[in-house]
Amino acid sequence: MHDHDQQVTREDVLLALATPPPQVEVVGIPMALTTYERTVSWIDAMIATRRQGYVCVAATHTVMACQEDPELRAAVLGSSLTVPDGQPLVWAMNLLGHEQPNRVYGPTLMERHCAHAAEHGTRIYLYGGRDGDALDTLAANLRRRFPGLQIVGGWSPPFRPLTEQEEQGVVDEINDSGADVVWVGIGVPKQEKWMAAMRPRLDAPVLIGVGAAFDFHAGLVPQAPAVLQGAGLEWLFRLVQEPRRLWKRYARYNPLFVLRFGTQLLRQRTSGQPVAPVVLDGPPPRSPRTLRGRSVTHAGR
């Protein structure tokens, strides 16, 4: 008898790509050991298999806010993957003995995926923004930069809790749009909690919370120069841009992160572990659902 290699099917490949990458815990929050390319491939595979999940894009602020907000922590832990948006998190993952080459910065992830989506016909929905005008500007900028990008709808929610009627209206609009990916830009911790709460009600395979990426790509707020981003000083640039809104956040959470992570690293090294253990089991993806498929061709309120 002869052994025959088992044939690998396209479905096998897609299911493998739809499996979240390994993660390493940083101050109790699992961070995905991934790249832009691996993350975009994961999104594609989730769409192709019609599985459902959501992505959190975390900086040190998110990690530390999880220590104080149980609802936020549950939302982040319930994500399919949480990617390291901040350069300090990349340094932390490498100090723990892993090889994380670069951060997966939310605005760049959105940019790269939109370019990819324009080529492959992926349908996106935009949920967030400062107001309807800002959302329209964002949609126009994305369409100009990425010709052929299918933005099938969008809504900028008010700065208050939605009524049950408004919430159901949003669910119906997103589901009727046939969106494959919902980009969520309403800031931490609202977007993480929104994705966790809405995930069971939405047909779109992937939800991704990217916070300030909406403002950046709409041209409302400048991004930090690359040299500051690489030096882990993006927070300082943003503080100068928006001091009244951000000073309390950075004054509180930056020193806390250094203290908590320093304790974690010291504990690992005194225990003789050269490499922090990886977390392989994330929350299981939700079962595929059938989309209802009415196309929405505008983005706005």
CSV table of C-alpha atoms in Angstrom, one decimal:
chain,number,residue,atom,x,y,z
A,1,MET,CA,0.0,0.0,0.0
A,2,HIS,CA,1.1,3.5,-0.7
A,3,ASP,CA,0.5,6.6,1.5
A,4,HIS,CA,-1.3,9.3,-0.4
A,5,ASP,CA,-1.0,13.0,0.6
A,6,GLN,CA,-4.3,14.3,1.8
A,7,GLN,CA,-5.6,16.9,-0.7
A,8,VAL,CA,-5.8,20.3,0.8
A,9,THR,CA,-9.0,22.1,-0.3
A,10,ARG,CA,-9.7,25.8,-0.7
A,11,GLU,CA,-12.0,25.5,2.3
A,12,ASP,CA,-9.2,24.1,4.4
A,13,VAL,CA,-7.0,27.0,3.5
A,14,LEU,CA,-9.7,29.6,4.2
A,15,LEU,CA,-10.5,28.0,7.6
A,16,ALA,CA,-6.8,28.0,8.5
A,17,LEU,CA,-6.6,31.7,7.6
A,18,ALA,CA,-9.8,32.5,9.5
A,19,THR,CA,-8.1,31.1,12.7
A,20,PRO,CA,-6.9,34.0,14.8
A,21,PRO,CA,-3.1,34.2,15.2
A,22,PRO,CA,-1.5,33.4,18.5
A,23,GLN,CA,-1.6,36.0,21.3
A,24,VAL,CA,0.5,37.0,24.2
A,25,GLU,CA,-0.9,38.7,27.3
A,26,VAL,CA,0.3,42.2,28.1
A,27,VAL,CA,-1.0,43.3,31.5
A,28,GLY,CA,-3.7,40.7,31.3
A,29,ILE,CA,-4.9,41.6,27.8
A,30,PRO,CA,-4.1,39.1,24.9
A,31,MET,CA,-2.4,40.9,22.0
A,32,ALA,CA,-2.3,39.2,18.6
A,33,LEU,CA,1.1,38.4,17.2
A,34,THR,CA,0.2,39.5,13.7
A,35,THR,CA,1.0,41.9,10.9
A,36,TYR,CA,-1.0,44.0,8.5
A,37,GLU,CA,-0.9,41.3,5.8
A,38,ARG,CA,-1.9,38.6,8.2
A,39,THR,CA,-4.8,40.7,9.6
A,40,VAL,CA,-6.1,41.5,6.1
A,41,SER,CA,-5.9,37.8,5.1
A,42,TRP,CA,-7.8,37.0,8.3
A,43,ILE,CA,-10.5,39.5,7.3
A,44,ASP,CA,-10.7,38.0,3.8
A,45,ALA,CA,-11.0,34.5,5.1
A,46,MET,CA,-13.8,35.5,7.6
A,47,ILE,CA,-15.7,37.1,4.7
A,48,ALA,CA,-15.2,34.1,2.4
A,49,THR,CA,-16.4,31.6,5.1
A,50,ARG,CA,-19.1,34.0,6.3
A,51,ARG,CA,-17.8,33.6,9.9
A,52,GLN,CA,-18.4,36.4,12.3
A,53,GLY,CA,-16.1,38.2,14.7
A,54,TYR,CA,-14.7,41.6,15.7
A,55,VAL,CA,-11.3,43.3,16.0
A,56,CYS,CA,-10.2,45.6,18.7
A,57,VAL,CA,-7.3,48.0,17.9
A,58,ALA,CA,-5.6,48.7,21.2
A,59,ALA,CA,-3.1,51.2,22.5
A,60,THR,CA,-1.8,51.4,26.1
A,61,HIS,CA,-4.8,53.5,27.0
A,62,THR,CA,-7.2,50.7,26.0
A,63,VAL,CA,-5.1,48.1,27.9
A,64,MET,CA,-5.1,50.2,31.1
A,65,ALA,CA,-8.7,51.2,30.9
A,66,CYS,CA,-9.6,47.5,30.8
A,67,GLN,CA,-8.1,47.3,34.3
A,68,GLU,CA,-10.8,49.7,35.6
A,69,ASP,CA,-13.8,49.1,33.4
A,70,PRO,CA,-15.2,45.5,33.6
A,71,GLU,CA,-17.5,46.0,30.6
A,72,LEU,CA,-14.7,47.2,28.4
A,73,ARG,CA,-12.5,44.4,29.6
A,74,ALA,CA,-15.2,41.8,28.7
A,75,ALA,CA,-15.6,43.4,25.3
A,76,VAL,CA,-11.9,43.3,24.5
A,77,LEU,CA,-11.5,39.7,25.8
A,78,GLY,CA,-14.5,38.7,23.7
A,79,SER,CA,-12.9,40.0,20.5
A,80,SER,CA,-11.6,37.6,17.8
A,81,LEU,CA,-8.3,39.4,18.0
A,82,THR,CA,-6.9,42.5,19.6
A,83,VAL,CA,-4.0,44.0,17.6
A,84,PRO,CA,-1.2,46.2,19.0
A,85,ASP,CA,-2.0,49.7,17.8
A,86,GLY,CA,0.6,51.4,20.0
A,87,GLN,CA,4.4,51.1,19.6
A,88,PRO,CA,4.9,50.6,23.4
A,89,LEU,CA,2.8,47.5,23.1
A,90,VAL,CA,5.1,46.2,20.4
A,91,TRP,CA,8.1,46.8,22.6
A,92,ALA,CA,6.3,45.1,25.5
A,93,MET,CA,5.5,42.0,23.4
A,94,ASN,CA,9.2,41.8,22.3
A,95,LEU,CA,10.5,42.2,25.8
A,96,LEU,CA,8.3,39.3,26.7
A,97,GLY,CA,10.3,37.2,24.3
A,98,HIS,CA,8.2,37.3,21.2
A,99,GLU,CA,8.9,38.6,17.7
A,100,GLN,CA,6.4,41.3,16.8
A,101,PRO,CA,8.0,43.3,14.0
A,102,ASN,CA,5.7,46.2,13.9
A,103,ARG,CA,2.5,47.6,15.3
A,104,VAL,CA,-0.9,47.2,13.5
A,105,TYR,CA,-1.9,50.8,13.6
A,106,GLY,CA,-5.6,51.3,13.2
A,107,PRO,CA,-5.5,54.1,10.6
A,108,THR,CA,-3.0,52.2,8.5
A,109,LEU,CA,-5.0,49.0,8.8
A,110,MET,CA,-8.1,50.8,7.6
A,111,GLU,CA,-6.1,52.4,4.7
A,112,ARG,CA,-4.5,49.1,3.6
A,113,HIS,CA,-7.8,47.2,3.8
A,114,CYS,CA,-9.7,49.9,1.9
A,115,ALA,CA,-7.1,49.6,-0.9
A,116,HIS,CA,-7.5,45.8,-0.9
A,117,ALA,CA,-11.3,46.1,-0.7
A,118,ALA,CA,-11.4,48.4,-3.8
A,119,GLU,CA,-9.6,45.7,-5.8
A,120,HIS,CA,-11.6,42.8,-4.5
A,121,GLY,CA,-15.1,44.2,-4.2
A,122,THR,CA,-15.4,44.0,-0.5
A,123,ARG,CA,-18.3,46.1,0.8
A,124,ILE,CA,-17.7,48.4,3.8
A,125,TYR,CA,-20.0,50.3,6.1
A,126,LEU,CA,-18.8,53.4,8.2
A,127,TYR,CA,-20.2,53.8,11.7
A,128,GLY,CA,-19.0,56.8,13.6
A,129,GLY,CA,-17.4,60.2,13.0
A,130,ARG,CA,-17.9,63.5,14.6
A,131,ASP,CA,-21.1,64.2,12.7
A,132,GLY,CA,-22.8,63.6,9.4
A,133,ASP,CA,-20.6,66.1,7.5
A,134,ALA,CA,-17.4,64.6,8.9
A,135,LEU,CA,-18.6,61.1,7.8
A,136,ASP,CA,-19.5,62.4,4.3
A,137,THR,CA,-16.0,63.9,4.1
A,138,LEU,CA,-14.4,60.6,5.2
A,139,ALA,CA,-16.4,58.6,2.6
A,140,ALA,CA,-15.5,61.1,-0.1
A,141,ASN,CA,-11.8,61.0,0.7
A,142,LEU,CA,-11.8,57.2,0.8
A,143,ARG,CA,-13.6,56.9,-2.6
A,144,ARG,CA,-11.2,59.4,-4.1
A,145,ARG,CA,-8.1,57.6,-2.8
A,146,PHE,CA,-9.4,54.1,-3.5
A,147,PRO,CA,-11.4,54.2,-6.8
A,148,GLY,CA,-14.0,51.4,-6.9
A,149,LEU,CA,-14.3,51.2,-3.1
A,150,GLN,CA,-17.8,50.0,-2.3
A,151,ILE,CA,-19.0,52.1,0.7
A,152,VAL,CA,-22.5,50.7,1.0
A,153,GLY,CA,-23.7,52.9,3.9
A,154,GLY,CA,-22.7,54.9,6.9
A,155,TRP,CA,-24.1,56.6,10.0
A,156,SER,CA,-22.8,59.1,12.6
A,157,PRO,CA,-24.5,58.3,15.9
A,158,PRO,CA,-25.4,61.1,18.3
A,159,PHE,CA,-23.3,61.7,21.5
A,160,ARG,CA,-25.9,60.0,23.7
A,161,PRO,CA,-27.2,56.4,24.2
A,162,LEU,CA,-29.4,55.3,21.3
A,163,THR,CA,-33.1,54.7,21.8
A,164,GLU,CA,-34.3,51.2,21.1
A,165,GLN,CA,-35.9,52.4,17.9
A,166,GLU,CA,-32.6,54.1,16.7
A,167,GLU,CA,-30.6,51.0,17.6
A,168,GLN,CA,-32.9,48.7,15.6
A,169,GLY,CA,-32.8,51.1,12.7
A,170,VAL,CA,-29.0,50.9,12.7
A,171,VAL,CA,-29.1,47.1,12.8
A,172,ASP,CA,-31.6,47.0,9.9
A,173,GLU,CA,-29.6,49.5,7.8
A,174,ILE,CA,-26.3,47.7,8.2
A,175,ASN,CA,-27.8,44.3,7.6
A,176,ASP,CA,-29.8,45.5,4.6
A,177,SER,CA,-26.6,47.1,3.1
A,178,GLY,CA,-24.9,43.8,2.7
A,179,ALA,CA,-21.7,45.1,4.2
A,180,ASP,CA,-18.8,42.7,4.6
A,181,VAL,CA,-16.9,44.9,7.0
A,182,VAL,CA,-18.2,47.5,9.5
A,183,TRP,CA,-15.6,50.1,10.4
A,184,VAL,CA,-16.4,51.6,13.8
A,185,GLY,CA,-15.0,55.0,14.8
A,186,ILE,CA,-16.7,56.2,18.0
A,187,GLY,CA,-13.7,56.0,20.4
A,188,VAL,CA,-12.6,53.9,23.3
A,189,PRO,CA,-14.5,52.5,25.2
A,190,LYS,CA,-17.7,53.1,23.3
A,191,GLN,CA,-16.7,51.2,20.1
A,192,GLU,CA,-15.5,48.1,21.9
A,193,LYS,CA,-18.7,47.9,23.9
A,194,TRP,CA,-20.8,48.6,20.8
A,195,MET,CA,-19.1,45.8,18.8
A,196,ALA,CA,-19.6,43.3,21.7
A,197,ALA,CA,-23.3,44.2,22.1
A,198,MET,CA,-24.1,44.4,18.4
A,199,ARG,CA,-22.1,41.4,17.2
A,200,PRO,CA,-25.0,38.9,17.6
A,201,ARG,CA,-27.4,41.2,15.7
A,202,LEU,CA,-25.3,42.1,12.7
A,203,ASP,CA,-24.8,40.0,9.5
A,204,ALA,CA,-21.5,41.5,8.5
A,205,PRO,CA,-18.7,39.0,9.0
A,206,VAL,CA,-16.2,41.5,10.5
A,207,LEU,CA,-16.5,44.6,12.8
A,208,ILE,CA,-13.3,46.7,13.4
A,209,GLY,CA,-13.0,49.5,15.9
A,210,VAL,CA,-10.5,52.1,14.8
A,211,GLY,CA,-11.3,55.2,16.9
A,212,ALA,CA,-9.4,58.3,15.6
A,213,ALA,CA,-8.8,56.8,12.2
A,214,PHE,CA,-12.1,58.4,11.0
A,215,ASP,CA,-10.8,61.9,12.0
A,216,PHE,CA,-7.4,61.2,10.4
A,217,HIS,CA,-8.7,60.0,7.1
A,218,ALA,CA,-11.4,62.7,7.0
A,219,GLY,CA,-8.6,65.3,7.3
A,220,LEU,CA,-9.9,66.7,10.5
A,221,VAL,CA,-6.9,65.8,12.7
A,222,PRO,CA,-3.3,65.5,11.6
A,223,GLN,CA,-1.4,62.3,12.2
A,224,ALA,CA,1.9,62.3,14.1
A,225,PRO,CA,5.1,62.3,11.9
A,226,ALA,CA,6.5,58.9,11.2
A,227,VAL,CA,9.6,59.6,13.3
A,228,LEU,CA,7.4,60.3,16.4
A,229,GLN,CA,5.3,57.2,15.8
A,230,GLY,CA,8.4,55.0,15.5
A,231,ALA,CA,9.8,56.5,18.8
A,232,GLY,CA,6.5,55.7,20.6
A,233,LEU,CA,5.8,59.4,21.0
A,234,GLU,CA,2.5,59.6,19.1
A,235,TRP,CA,0.7,60.2,22.4
A,236,LEU,CA,2.8,63.4,22.9
A,237,PHE,CA,1.9,64.7,19.4
A,238,ARG,CA,-1.8,64.0,20.0
A,239,LEU,CA,-1.6,65.7,23.4
A,240,VAL,CA,-0.3,68.9,21.8
A,241,GLN,CA,-3.1,68.7,19.3
A,242,GLU,CA,-5.9,68.1,21.8
A,243,PRO,CA,-4.6,68.9,25.3
A,244,ARG,CA,-8.0,69.5,27.0
A,245,ARG,CA,-9.4,66.2,25.9
A,246,LEU,CA,-6.3,64.0,26.3
A,247,TRP,CA,-4.1,65.2,29.2
A,248,LYS,CA,-5.9,63.3,31.9
A,249,ARG,CA,-5.8,60.1,29.9
A,250,TYR,CA,-2.1,60.2,29.3
A,251,ALA,CA,-1.2,61.6,32.8
A,252,ARG,CA,-3.1,58.7,34.3
A,253,TYR,CA,-2.6,55.7,32.1
A,254,ASN,CA,1.0,56.0,30.8
A,255,PRO,CA,2.7,55.8,34.2
A,256,LEU,CA,0.3,53.0,35.2
A,257,PHE,CA,1.2,51.0,32.1
A,258,VAL,CA,4.9,51.3,32.8
A,259,LEU,CA,4.3,50.2,36.4
A,260,ARG,CA,2.0,47.3,35.6
A,261,PHE,CA,4.1,46.0,32.7
A,262,GLY,CA,7.3,46.4,34.6
A,263,THR,CA,5.9,44.2,37.3
A,264,GLN,CA,4.8,41.6,34.8
A,265,LEU,CA,8.2,41.6,33.1
A,266,LEU,CA,10.0,41.3,36.4
A,267,ARG,CA,7.8,38.4,37.5
A,268,GLN,CA,8.5,36.6,34.3
A,269,ARG,CA,12.2,37.0,34.4
A,270,THR,CA,12.6,36.1,38.0
A,271,SER,CA,10.6,32.9,37.3
A,272,GLY,CA,13.2,31.9,34.7
A,273,GLN,CA,10.8,32.1,31.7
A,274,PRO,CA,12.6,33.5,28.7
A,275,VAL,CA,9.4,33.7,26.7
A,276,ALA,CA,5.9,34.5,27.9
A,277,PRO,CA,3.4,31.8,27.0
A,278,VAL,CA,1.1,32.3,24.0
A,279,VAL,CA,-2.7,32.2,24.1
A,280,LEU,CA,-4.0,30.0,21.3
A,281,ASP,CA,-7.7,29.8,22.1
A,282,GLY,CA,-9.7,32.9,21.5
A,283,PRO,CA,-13.5,33.1,21.4
A,284,PRO,CA,-15.0,30.8,18.8
A,285,PRO,CA,-16.3,32.6,15.6
A,286,ARG,CA,-20.0,32.9,15.3
A,287,SER,CA,-21.8,30.7,12.8
A,288,PRO,CA,-22.4,32.0,9.3
A,289,ARG,CA,-25.6,33.8,8.6
A,290,THR,CA,-27.4,34.6,5.4
A,291,LEU,CA,-27.3,38.3,4.2
A,292,ARG,CA,-30.4,39.9,3.1
A,293,GLY,CA,-28.6,42.0,0.5
A,294,ARG,CA,-30.2,45.4,-0.3
A,295,SER,CA,-27.4,47.8,-1.4
A,296,VAL,CA,-27.1,51.2,0.1
A,297,THR,CA,-25.1,53.5,-2.1
A,298,HIS,CA,-24.6,56.6,0.1
A,299,ALA,CA,-22.8,57.3,3.3
A,300,GLY,CA,-24.3,59.8,5.8
A,301,ARG,CA,-27.0,60.1,8.3
